[in-house]
mmCIF file of C-alpha atoms in Angstrom:
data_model
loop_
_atom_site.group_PDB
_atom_site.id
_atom_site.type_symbol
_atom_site.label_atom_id
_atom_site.label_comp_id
_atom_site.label_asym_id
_atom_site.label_seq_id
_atom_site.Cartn_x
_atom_site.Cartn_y
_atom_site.Cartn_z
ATOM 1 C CA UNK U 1 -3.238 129.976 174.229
ATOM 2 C CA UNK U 2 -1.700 126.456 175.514
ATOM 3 C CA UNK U 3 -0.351 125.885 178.788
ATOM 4 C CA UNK U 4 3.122 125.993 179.220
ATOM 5 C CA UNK U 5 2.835 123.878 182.216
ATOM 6 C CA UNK U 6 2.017 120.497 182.697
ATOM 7 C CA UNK U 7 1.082 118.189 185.792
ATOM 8 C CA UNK U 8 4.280 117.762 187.209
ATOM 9 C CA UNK U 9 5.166 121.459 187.233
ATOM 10 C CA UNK U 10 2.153 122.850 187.655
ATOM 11 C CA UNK U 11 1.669 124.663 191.100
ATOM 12 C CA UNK U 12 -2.108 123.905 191.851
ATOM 13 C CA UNK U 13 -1.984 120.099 190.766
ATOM 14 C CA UNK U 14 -1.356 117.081 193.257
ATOM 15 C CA UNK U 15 2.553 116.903 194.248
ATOM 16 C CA UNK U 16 4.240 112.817 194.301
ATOM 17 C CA UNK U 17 2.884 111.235 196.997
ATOM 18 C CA UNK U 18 0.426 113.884 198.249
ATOM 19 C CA UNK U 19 -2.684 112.171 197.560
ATOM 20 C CA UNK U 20 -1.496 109.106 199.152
ATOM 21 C CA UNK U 21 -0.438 111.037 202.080
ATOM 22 C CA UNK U 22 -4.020 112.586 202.097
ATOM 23 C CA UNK U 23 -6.121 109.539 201.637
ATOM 24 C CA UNK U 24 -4.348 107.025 203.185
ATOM 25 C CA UNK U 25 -6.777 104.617 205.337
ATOM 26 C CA UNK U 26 -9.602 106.566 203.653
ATOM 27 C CA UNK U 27 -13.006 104.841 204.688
ATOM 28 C CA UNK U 28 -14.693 105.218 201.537
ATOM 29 C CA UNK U 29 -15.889 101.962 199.580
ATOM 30 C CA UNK U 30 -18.891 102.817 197.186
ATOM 31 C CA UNK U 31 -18.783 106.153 195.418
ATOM 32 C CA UNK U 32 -21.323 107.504 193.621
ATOM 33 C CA UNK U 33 -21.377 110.512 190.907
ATOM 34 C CA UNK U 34 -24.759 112.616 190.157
ATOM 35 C CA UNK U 35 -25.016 115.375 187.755
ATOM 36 C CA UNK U 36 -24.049 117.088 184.738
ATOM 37 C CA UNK U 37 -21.673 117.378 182.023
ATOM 38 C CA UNK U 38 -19.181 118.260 184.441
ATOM 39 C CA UNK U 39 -19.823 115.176 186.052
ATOM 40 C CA UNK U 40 -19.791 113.287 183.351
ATOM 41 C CA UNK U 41 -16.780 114.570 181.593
ATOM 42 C CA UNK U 42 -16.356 116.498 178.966
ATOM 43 C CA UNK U 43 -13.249 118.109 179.411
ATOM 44 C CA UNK U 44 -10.775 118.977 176.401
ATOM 45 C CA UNK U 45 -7.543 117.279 176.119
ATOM 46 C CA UNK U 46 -4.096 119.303 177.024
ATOM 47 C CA UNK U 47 -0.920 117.946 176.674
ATOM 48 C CA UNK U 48 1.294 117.307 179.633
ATOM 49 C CA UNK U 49 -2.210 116.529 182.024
ATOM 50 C CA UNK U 50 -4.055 113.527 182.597
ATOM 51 C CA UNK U 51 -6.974 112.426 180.036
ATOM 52 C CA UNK U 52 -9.103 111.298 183.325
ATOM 53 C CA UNK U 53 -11.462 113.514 183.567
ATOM 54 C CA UNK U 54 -12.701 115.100 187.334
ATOM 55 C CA UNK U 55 -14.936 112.308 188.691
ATOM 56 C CA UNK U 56 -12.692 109.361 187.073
ATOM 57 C CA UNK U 57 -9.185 110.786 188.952
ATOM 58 C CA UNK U 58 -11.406 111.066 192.418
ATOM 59 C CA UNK U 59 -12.082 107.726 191.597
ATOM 60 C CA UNK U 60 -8.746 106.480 190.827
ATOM 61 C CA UNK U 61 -7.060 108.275 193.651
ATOM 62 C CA UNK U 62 -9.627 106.883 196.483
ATOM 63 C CA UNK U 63 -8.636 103.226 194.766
ATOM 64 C CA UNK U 64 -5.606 103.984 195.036
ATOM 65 C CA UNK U 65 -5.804 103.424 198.795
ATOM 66 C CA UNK U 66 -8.660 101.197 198.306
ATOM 67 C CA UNK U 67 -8.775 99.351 195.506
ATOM 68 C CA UNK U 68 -11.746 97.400 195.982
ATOM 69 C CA UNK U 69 -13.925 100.890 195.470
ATOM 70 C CA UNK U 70 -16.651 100.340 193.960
ATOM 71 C CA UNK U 71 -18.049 103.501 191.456
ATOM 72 C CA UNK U 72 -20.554 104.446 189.727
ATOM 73 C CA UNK U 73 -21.072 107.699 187.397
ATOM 74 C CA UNK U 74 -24.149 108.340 186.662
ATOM 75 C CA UNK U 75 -23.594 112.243 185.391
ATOM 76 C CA UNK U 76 -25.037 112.697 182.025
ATOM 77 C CA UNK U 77 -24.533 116.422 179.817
ATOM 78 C CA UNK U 78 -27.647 118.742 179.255
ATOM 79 C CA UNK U 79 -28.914 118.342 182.173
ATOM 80 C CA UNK U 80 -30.558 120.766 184.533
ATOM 81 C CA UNK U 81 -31.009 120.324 187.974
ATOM 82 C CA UNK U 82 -34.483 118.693 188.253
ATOM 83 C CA UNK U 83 -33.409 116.523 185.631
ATOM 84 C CA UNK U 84 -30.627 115.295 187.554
ATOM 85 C CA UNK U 85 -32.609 114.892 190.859
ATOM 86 C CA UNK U 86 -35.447 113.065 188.512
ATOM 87 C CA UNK U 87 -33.259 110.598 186.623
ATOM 88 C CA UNK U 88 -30.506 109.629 188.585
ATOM 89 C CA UNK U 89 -31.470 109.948 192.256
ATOM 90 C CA UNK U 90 -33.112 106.575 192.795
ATOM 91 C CA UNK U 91 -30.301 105.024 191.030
ATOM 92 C CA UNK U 92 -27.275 106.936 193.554
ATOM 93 C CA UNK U 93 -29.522 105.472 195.971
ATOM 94 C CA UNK U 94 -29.811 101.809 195.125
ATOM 95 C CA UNK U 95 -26.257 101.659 194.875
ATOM 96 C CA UNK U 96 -25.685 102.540 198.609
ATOM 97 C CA UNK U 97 -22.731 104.933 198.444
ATOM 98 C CA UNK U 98 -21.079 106.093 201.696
ATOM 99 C CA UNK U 99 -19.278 108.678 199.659
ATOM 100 C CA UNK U 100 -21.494 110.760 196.827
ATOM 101 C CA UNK U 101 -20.529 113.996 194.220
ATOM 102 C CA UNK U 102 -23.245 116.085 193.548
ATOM 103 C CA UNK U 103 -22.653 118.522 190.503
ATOM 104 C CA UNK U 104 -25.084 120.183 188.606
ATOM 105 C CA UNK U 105 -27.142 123.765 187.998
ATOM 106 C CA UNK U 106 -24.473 125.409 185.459
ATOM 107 C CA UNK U 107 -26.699 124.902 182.723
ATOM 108 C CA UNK U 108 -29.331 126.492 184.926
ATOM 109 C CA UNK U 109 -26.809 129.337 185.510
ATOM 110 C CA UNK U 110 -26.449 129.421 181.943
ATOM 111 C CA UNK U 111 -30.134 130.377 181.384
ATOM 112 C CA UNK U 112 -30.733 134.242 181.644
ATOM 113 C CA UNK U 113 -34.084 133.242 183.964
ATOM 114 C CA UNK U 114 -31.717 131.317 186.356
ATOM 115 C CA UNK U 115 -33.218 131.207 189.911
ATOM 116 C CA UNK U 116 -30.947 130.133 191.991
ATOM 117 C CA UNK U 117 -33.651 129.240 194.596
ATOM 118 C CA UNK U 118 -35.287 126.817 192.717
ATOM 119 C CA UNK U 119 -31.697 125.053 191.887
ATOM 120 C CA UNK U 120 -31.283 125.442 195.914
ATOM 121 C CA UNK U 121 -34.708 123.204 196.290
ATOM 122 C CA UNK U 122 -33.529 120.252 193.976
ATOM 123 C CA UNK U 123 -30.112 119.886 195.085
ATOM 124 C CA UNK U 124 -31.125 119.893 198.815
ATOM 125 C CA UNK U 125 -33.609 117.079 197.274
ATOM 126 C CA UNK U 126 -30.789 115.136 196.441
ATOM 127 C CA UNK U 127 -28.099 115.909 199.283
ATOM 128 C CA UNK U 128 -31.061 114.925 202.102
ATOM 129 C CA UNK U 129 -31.562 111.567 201.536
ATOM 130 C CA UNK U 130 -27.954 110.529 200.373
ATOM 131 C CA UNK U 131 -26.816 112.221 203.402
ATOM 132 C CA UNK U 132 -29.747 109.837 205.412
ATOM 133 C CA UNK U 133 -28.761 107.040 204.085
ATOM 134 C CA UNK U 134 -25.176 107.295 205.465
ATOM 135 C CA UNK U 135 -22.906 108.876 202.737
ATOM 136 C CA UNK U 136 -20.450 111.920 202.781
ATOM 137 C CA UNK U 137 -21.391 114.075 200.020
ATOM 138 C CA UNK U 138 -19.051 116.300 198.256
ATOM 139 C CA UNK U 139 -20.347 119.578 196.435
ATOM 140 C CA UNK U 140 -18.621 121.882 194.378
ATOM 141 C CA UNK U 141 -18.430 125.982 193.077
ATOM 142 C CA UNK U 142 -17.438 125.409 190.013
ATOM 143 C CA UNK U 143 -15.075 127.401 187.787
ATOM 144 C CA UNK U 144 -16.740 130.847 186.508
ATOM 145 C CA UNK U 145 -15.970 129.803 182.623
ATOM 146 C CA UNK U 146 -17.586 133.225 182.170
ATOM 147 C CA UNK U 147 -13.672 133.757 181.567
ATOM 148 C CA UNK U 148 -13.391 131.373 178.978
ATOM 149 C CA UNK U 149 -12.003 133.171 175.352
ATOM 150 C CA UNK U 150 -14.895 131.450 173.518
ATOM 151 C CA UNK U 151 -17.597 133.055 175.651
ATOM 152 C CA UNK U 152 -18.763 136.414 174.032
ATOM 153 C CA UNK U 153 -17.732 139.702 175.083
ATOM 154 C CA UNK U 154 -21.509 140.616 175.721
ATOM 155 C CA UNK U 155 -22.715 137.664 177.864
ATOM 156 C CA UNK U 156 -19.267 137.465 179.977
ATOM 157 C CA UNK U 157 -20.651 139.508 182.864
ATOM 158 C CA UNK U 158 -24.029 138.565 183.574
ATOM 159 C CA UNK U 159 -22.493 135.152 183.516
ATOM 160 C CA UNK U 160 -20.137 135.734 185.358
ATOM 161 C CA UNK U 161 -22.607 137.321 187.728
ATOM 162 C CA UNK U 162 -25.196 133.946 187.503
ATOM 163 C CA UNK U 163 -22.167 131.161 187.883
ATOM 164 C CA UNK U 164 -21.025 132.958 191.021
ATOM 165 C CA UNK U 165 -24.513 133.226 192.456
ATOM 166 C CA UNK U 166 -24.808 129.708 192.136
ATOM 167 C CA UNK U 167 -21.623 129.252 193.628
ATOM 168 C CA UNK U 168 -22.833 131.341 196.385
ATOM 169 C CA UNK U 169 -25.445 129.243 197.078
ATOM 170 C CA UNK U 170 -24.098 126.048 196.648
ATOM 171 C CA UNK U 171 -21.823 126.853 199.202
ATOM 172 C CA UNK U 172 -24.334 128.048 201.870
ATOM 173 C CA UNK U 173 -26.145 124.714 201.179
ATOM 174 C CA UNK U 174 -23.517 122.736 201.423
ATOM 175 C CA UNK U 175 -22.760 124.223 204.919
ATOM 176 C CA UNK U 176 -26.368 124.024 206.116
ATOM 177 C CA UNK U 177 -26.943 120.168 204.885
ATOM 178 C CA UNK U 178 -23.630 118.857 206.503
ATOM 179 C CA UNK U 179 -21.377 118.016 202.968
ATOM 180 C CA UNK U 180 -17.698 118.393 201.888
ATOM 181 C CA UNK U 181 -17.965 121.860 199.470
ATOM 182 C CA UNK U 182 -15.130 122.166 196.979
ATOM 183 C CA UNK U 183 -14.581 126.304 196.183
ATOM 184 C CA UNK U 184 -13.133 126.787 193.017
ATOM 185 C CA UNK U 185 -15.193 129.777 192.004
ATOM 186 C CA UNK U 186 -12.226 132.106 193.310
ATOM 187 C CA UNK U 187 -9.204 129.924 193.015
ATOM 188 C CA UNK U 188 -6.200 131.697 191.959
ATOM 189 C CA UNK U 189 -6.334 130.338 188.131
ATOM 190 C CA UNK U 190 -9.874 130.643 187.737
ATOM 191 C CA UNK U 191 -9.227 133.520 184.996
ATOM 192 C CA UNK U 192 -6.228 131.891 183.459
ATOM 193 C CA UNK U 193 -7.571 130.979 179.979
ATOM 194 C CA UNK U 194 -5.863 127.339 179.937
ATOM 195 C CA UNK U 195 -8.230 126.530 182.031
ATOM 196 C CA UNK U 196 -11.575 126.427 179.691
ATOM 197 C CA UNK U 197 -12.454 124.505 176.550
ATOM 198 C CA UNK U 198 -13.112 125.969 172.956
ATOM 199 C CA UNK U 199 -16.765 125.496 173.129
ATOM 200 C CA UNK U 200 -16.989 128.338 175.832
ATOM 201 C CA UNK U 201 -19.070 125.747 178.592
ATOM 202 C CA UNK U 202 -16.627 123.236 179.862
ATOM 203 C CA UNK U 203 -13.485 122.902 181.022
ATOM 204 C CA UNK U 204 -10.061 121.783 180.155
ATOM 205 C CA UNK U 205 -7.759 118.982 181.457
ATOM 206 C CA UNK U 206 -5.986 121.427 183.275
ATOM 207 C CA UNK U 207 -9.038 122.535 185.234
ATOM 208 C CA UNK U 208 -9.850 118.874 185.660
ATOM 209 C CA UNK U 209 -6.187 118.266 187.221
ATOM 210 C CA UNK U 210 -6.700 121.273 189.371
ATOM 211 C CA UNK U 211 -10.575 120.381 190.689
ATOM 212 C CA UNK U 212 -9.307 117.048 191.606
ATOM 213 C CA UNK U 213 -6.180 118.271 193.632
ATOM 214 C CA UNK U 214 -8.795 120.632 195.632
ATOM 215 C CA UNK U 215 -10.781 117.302 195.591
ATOM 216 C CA UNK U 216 -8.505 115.297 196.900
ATOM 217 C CA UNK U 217 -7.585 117.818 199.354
ATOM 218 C CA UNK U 218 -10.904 118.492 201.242
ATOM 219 C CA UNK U 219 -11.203 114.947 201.424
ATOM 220 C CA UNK U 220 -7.733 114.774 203.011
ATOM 221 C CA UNK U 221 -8.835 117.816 205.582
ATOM 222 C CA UNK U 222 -12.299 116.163 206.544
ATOM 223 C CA UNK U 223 -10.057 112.747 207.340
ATOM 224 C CA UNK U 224 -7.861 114.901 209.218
ATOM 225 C CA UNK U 225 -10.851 116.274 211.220
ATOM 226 C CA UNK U 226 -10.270 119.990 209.628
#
């Protein structure tokens, strides 16, 4: 079914002016982007939203304010977590980012032999040393697309069980190692069907507009000392 909304009147995407009002004098000059698909940016169109996809409007709101930013996406689909950590670590870390996204494990989750401790290991891998070297790092619970239409009756609630365990522990990382977390695990439109592409693993435009409003948001509350 297609949204009836659109950026302007939807209720959970950025308002005129807000993210201005949230990132003015933001410090942030080199941003970097390690993952996934999510990262990446696979997201389906929808009419009425943005065609940027999550990492390219954080990116375009923070040079907004400051538009000498300097960024660099290195997200790539497919990828599990050691992958990421493997292939695009040294990289984030050459570029000397004081501001980093790390985003990856659903396609762990998506495995029925998903351990979520071994996900824990490599992202803390990653999160360490960026964090060392000086740079805020953002992390994210992403949306349970266990509600996607295009996901099969049969596999929608073990998951749904496995994205929200990884949420779960994303989370509790993110708290222990010091970074930014983005919840959108239980965000009021996370079952709304808009929200999901047709291939029943990524998201749509919509989401996109919505993860980058909660994006741009968190970064607003850390600047405001929240």
């Amino acid at each position: 079914m297609p949204s009836t909304l659109s950026e302007v009147t939807d209720p959970f995407c950025l308002r005129a002016g807000e993210s201005a009002d949230l990132l003015g004098g933001h410090p942030w000059r080199r941003f970097v982007v390690l993952g996934d698909s999510v990262a990446e940016g696979l997201c389906e169109p929808v009419a009425g939203y943005s065609e940027l996809q999550w990492a390219d409007r954080i990116a375009a709101e923070l040079r907004a304010v400051a538009p000498a930013l300097a960024y660099l996406n290195l997200g790539r689909r497919g990828l599990r977590a050691h992958e990421v950590r493997a292939r695009q670590l040294d990289d984030a870390l050459g570029f000397a980012p004081d501001l980093a996204l790390v985003v990856c494990g659903g396609n762990d989750a998506f495995r029925t032999s998903f351990v979520p401790a071994e996900v824990d290991v490599e992202v803390a891998a990653m999160i360490t040393p960026l964090r060392q070297a000086g740079a805020d790092v953002l992390t994210v619970g992403m949306f349970d697309v266990s509600h996607s239409p295009a996901v099969p009756p049969a596999v929608r609630p073990g998951l749904g069980e496995r994205m929200r365990l990884l949420s779960t522990h994303t989370r509790a990382l993110a708290a222990r190692l010091g970074c930014l977390h983005v919840h959108l695990t239980d965000h009021p439109a996370v079952a709304d069907p808009t929200l999901y592409s047709g291939d029943g693993r990524h998201g749509s435009a919509r989401s996109d507009a919505i993860a980058a409003a909660e994006t741009v948001r968190r970064l607003g509350a850390h600047l405001a000392g929240h």
